[in-house]
């Protein structure tokens, strides 16, 4: 009898393992959501933009999501591939699909409502609808009400160098963060676009915000502020700079409430 029970359990384990997904995720926003939906144990590899959560960082990498190689992904023997809009080259995704591995591609959310829609879409593909309902409810509870606009002005710097300064305008995650903290975004264009030196001087932001990979790629906060493209504005001279986690500040993730809180805390300190 015991022998029969053991064999039954062994076969059940084999059946479970055979049915388990092997998910490859390309896009930090999607990786964040997959783990928030409690499906992280099925993820076998991620791209280099997947810097959260820590468990994902230790997984094998398949390159940057915009420049994927079919060989690297297929070597992980995936049963499902989840990608963010703009992932790979079209021919690479076509090559992967030709092997019979399902590839799901999702649009980048540009508003909070889009984040909720994305969570639901991923949940349907992973059969995690109850987790999605709970997650969205929690996020709605954590998100603050938008305050009245303050007199504080800021710029989110995506890059600064010899070619000039690239800043975040409307329809970007940084602009959403500004909106939730009452900060005026001095960039009125849509998306990420250059901000010429004259406009930068005239705008005179109270402080700057920049993603961590850009700041530390320049040698740290002080060297970032000392770059010729920024050095003439008072905010850079005094290095009034908030360095934010790159994925949290550029991607619409489930850490949005945390990003808002971090920016709001810095904003309040600057106002003192």
CSV table of C-alpha atoms in Angstrom, one decimal, residues 89-227:
chain,number,residue,atom,x,y,z
A,89,UNK,CA,13.8,43.0,-33.7
A,90,UNK,CA,10.7,41.8,-35.6
A,91,UNK,CA,12.6,39.1,-37.4
A,92,UNK,CA,13.9,37.7,-34.0
A,93,UNK,CA,10.4,37.5,-32.6
A,94,UNK,CA,9.2,35.9,-35.9
A,95,UNK,CA,12.0,33.3,-35.6
A,96,UNK,CA,11.0,32.5,-32.0
A,97,UNK,CA,7.4,32.1,-32.9
A,98,UNK,CA,8.3,29.8,-35.8
A,99,UNK,CA,9.5,27.3,-33.2
A,100,UNK,CA,6.0,27.1,-31.7
A,101,UNK,CA,6.8,28.9,-28.4
A,102,UNK,CA,4.0,31.4,-27.6
A,103,UNK,CA,5.1,35.0,-27.5
A,104,UNK,CA,2.9,37.6,-25.8
A,105,UNK,CA,3.7,41.3,-26.4
A,106,UNK,CA,2.2,44.1,-24.3
A,107,UNK,CA,1.8,47.8,-24.9
A,108,UNK,CA,3.6,50.1,-22.6
A,109,UNK,CA,1.2,51.8,-20.2
A,110,UNK,CA,1.2,55.6,-20.4
A,111,UNK,CA,-1.3,56.2,-17.6
A,112,UNK,CA,-2.2,54.6,-14.3
A,113,UNK,CA,-5.3,53.1,-15.9
A,114,UNK,CA,-3.0,51.5,-18.5
A,115,UNK,CA,-1.0,49.9,-15.7
A,116,UNK,CA,-4.1,48.3,-14.3
A,117,UNK,CA,-5.1,47.1,-17.7
A,118,UNK,CA,-1.6,45.6,-18.2
A,119,UNK,CA,-1.7,43.8,-14.9
A,120,UNK,CA,-5.1,42.2,-15.9
A,121,UNK,CA,-3.7,41.2,-19.4
A,122,UNK,CA,-0.6,39.5,-17.9
A,123,UNK,CA,-2.8,37.9,-15.2
A,124,UNK,CA,-5.1,36.3,-17.9
A,125,UNK,CA,-2.1,34.9,-19.7
A,126,UNK,CA,-0.7,33.5,-16.5
A,127,UNK,CA,-4.0,32.4,-15.0
A,128,UNK,CA,-3.5,34.7,-12.1
A,129,UNK,CA,-6.7,36.7,-12.1
A,130,UNK,CA,-7.4,36.6,-8.3
A,131,UNK,CA,-3.9,37.9,-7.7
A,132,UNK,CA,-4.4,40.7,-10.2
A,133,UNK,CA,-7.7,41.8,-8.5
A,134,UNK,CA,-5.9,41.9,-5.1
A,135,UNK,CA,-2.9,43.7,-6.5
A,136,UNK,CA,-4.9,46.4,-8.3
A,137,UNK,CA,-7.0,47.0,-5.2
A,138,UNK,CA,-3.9,47.4,-3.1
A,139,UNK,CA,-2.3,49.8,-5.6
A,140,UNK,CA,-5.5,51.9,-5.7
A,141,UNK,CA,-5.4,52.2,-1.9
A,142,UNK,CA,-1.7,53.2,-1.9
A,143,UNK,CA,-1.9,55.8,-4.6
A,144,UNK,CA,-2.4,59.3,-3.1
A,145,UNK,CA,-4.9,61.9,-4.3
A,146,UNK,CA,-3.3,64.4,-6.7
A,147,UNK,CA,-2.6,67.6,-4.8
A,148,UNK,CA,-3.0,71.1,-6.1
A,149,UNK,CA,0.0,72.3,-8.2
A,150,UNK,CA,2.7,73.8,-6.1
A,151,UNK,CA,5.2,76.5,-7.2
A,152,UNK,CA,8.0,74.0,-7.3
A,153,UNK,CA,9.4,73.4,-10.8
A,154,UNK,CA,11.6,70.5,-11.8
A,155,UNK,CA,13.0,68.6,-14.8
A,156,UNK,CA,13.6,64.9,-15.2
A,157,UNK,CA,16.9,64.5,-17.1
A,158,UNK,CA,17.2,61.3,-19.1
A,159,UNK,CA,20.6,62.1,-20.5
A,160,UNK,CA,23.1,65.0,-20.5
A,161,UNK,CA,26.2,65.3,-22.5
A,162,UNK,CA,28.0,66.9,-25.5
A,163,UNK,CA,24.8,66.5,-27.6
A,164,UNK,CA,22.7,68.4,-25.0
A,165,UNK,CA,20.1,67.4,-22.5
A,166,UNK,CA,17.2,65.0,-23.0
A,167,UNK,CA,14.2,65.5,-20.7
A,168,UNK,CA,10.9,63.9,-19.9
A,169,UNK,CA,7.8,65.7,-21.1
A,170,UNK,CA,4.1,64.7,-21.0
A,171,UNK,CA,3.0,61.1,-21.4
A,172,UNK,CA,5.9,59.8,-19.5
A,173,UNK,CA,6.2,58.1,-16.1
A,174,UNK,CA,8.3,61.0,-14.7
A,175,UNK,CA,5.4,63.4,-15.7
A,176,UNK,CA,3.0,61.2,-13.8
A,177,UNK,CA,5.2,61.3,-10.8
A,178,UNK,CA,5.3,65.1,-10.9
A,179,UNK,CA,1.5,65.2,-11.2
A,180,UNK,CA,1.0,63.1,-8.1
A,181,UNK,CA,3.3,65.3,-6.1
A,182,UNK,CA,2.1,68.7,-7.3
A,183,UNK,CA,5.5,69.5,-9.0
A,184,UNK,CA,5.4,71.5,-12.3
A,185,UNK,CA,7.1,69.7,-15.1
A,186,UNK,CA,9.0,72.4,-17.0
A,187,UNK,CA,9.0,70.3,-20.2
A,188,UNK,CA,5.7,70.7,-22.0
A,189,UNK,CA,6.4,68.5,-25.1
A,190,UNK,CA,5.3,64.8,-25.3
A,191,UNK,CA,7.7,62.0,-24.6
A,192,UNK,CA,11.5,62.4,-24.2
A,193,UNK,CA,13.0,65.1,-26.3
A,194,UNK,CA,16.0,67.5,-26.3
A,195,UNK,CA,15.9,70.6,-24.2
A,196,UNK,CA,18.3,73.3,-25.7
A,197,UNK,CA,20.7,75.2,-23.4
A,198,UNK,CA,18.8,78.5,-23.7
A,199,UNK,CA,15.5,76.8,-22.6
A,200,UNK,CA,17.3,75.1,-19.8
A,201,UNK,CA,18.7,78.4,-18.5
A,202,UNK,CA,15.4,80.2,-18.8
A,203,UNK,CA,13.4,77.4,-17.1
A,204,UNK,CA,15.5,77.5,-14.0
A,205,UNK,CA,14.2,74.4,-12.3
A,206,UNK,CA,14.2,74.2,-8.5
A,207,UNK,CA,15.7,70.7,-8.6
A,208,UNK,CA,16.6,67.9,-11.1
A,209,UNK,CA,15.6,64.3,-11.1
A,210,UNK,CA,17.5,61.6,-13.0
A,211,UNK,CA,17.6,57.8,-13.2
A,212,UNK,CA,20.3,56.0,-11.3
A,213,UNK,CA,22.0,54.3,-14.3
A,214,UNK,CA,22.5,57.8,-16.0
A,215,UNK,CA,23.8,59.4,-12.8
A,216,UNK,CA,26.3,56.7,-11.9
A,217,UNK,CA,27.2,56.2,-15.5
A,218,UNK,CA,28.4,59.8,-15.4
A,219,UNK,CA,30.5,59.1,-12.3
A,220,UNK,CA,28.0,59.9,-9.5
A,221,UNK,CA,25.8,62.9,-8.5
A,222,UNK,CA,28.6,65.5,-8.3
A,223,UNK,CA,30.1,64.6,-11.7
A,224,UNK,CA,26.6,64.4,-13.2
A,225,UNK,CA,25.8,67.9,-12.0
A,226,UNK,CA,29.1,69.2,-13.2
A,227,UNK,CA,28.5,68.2,-16.8
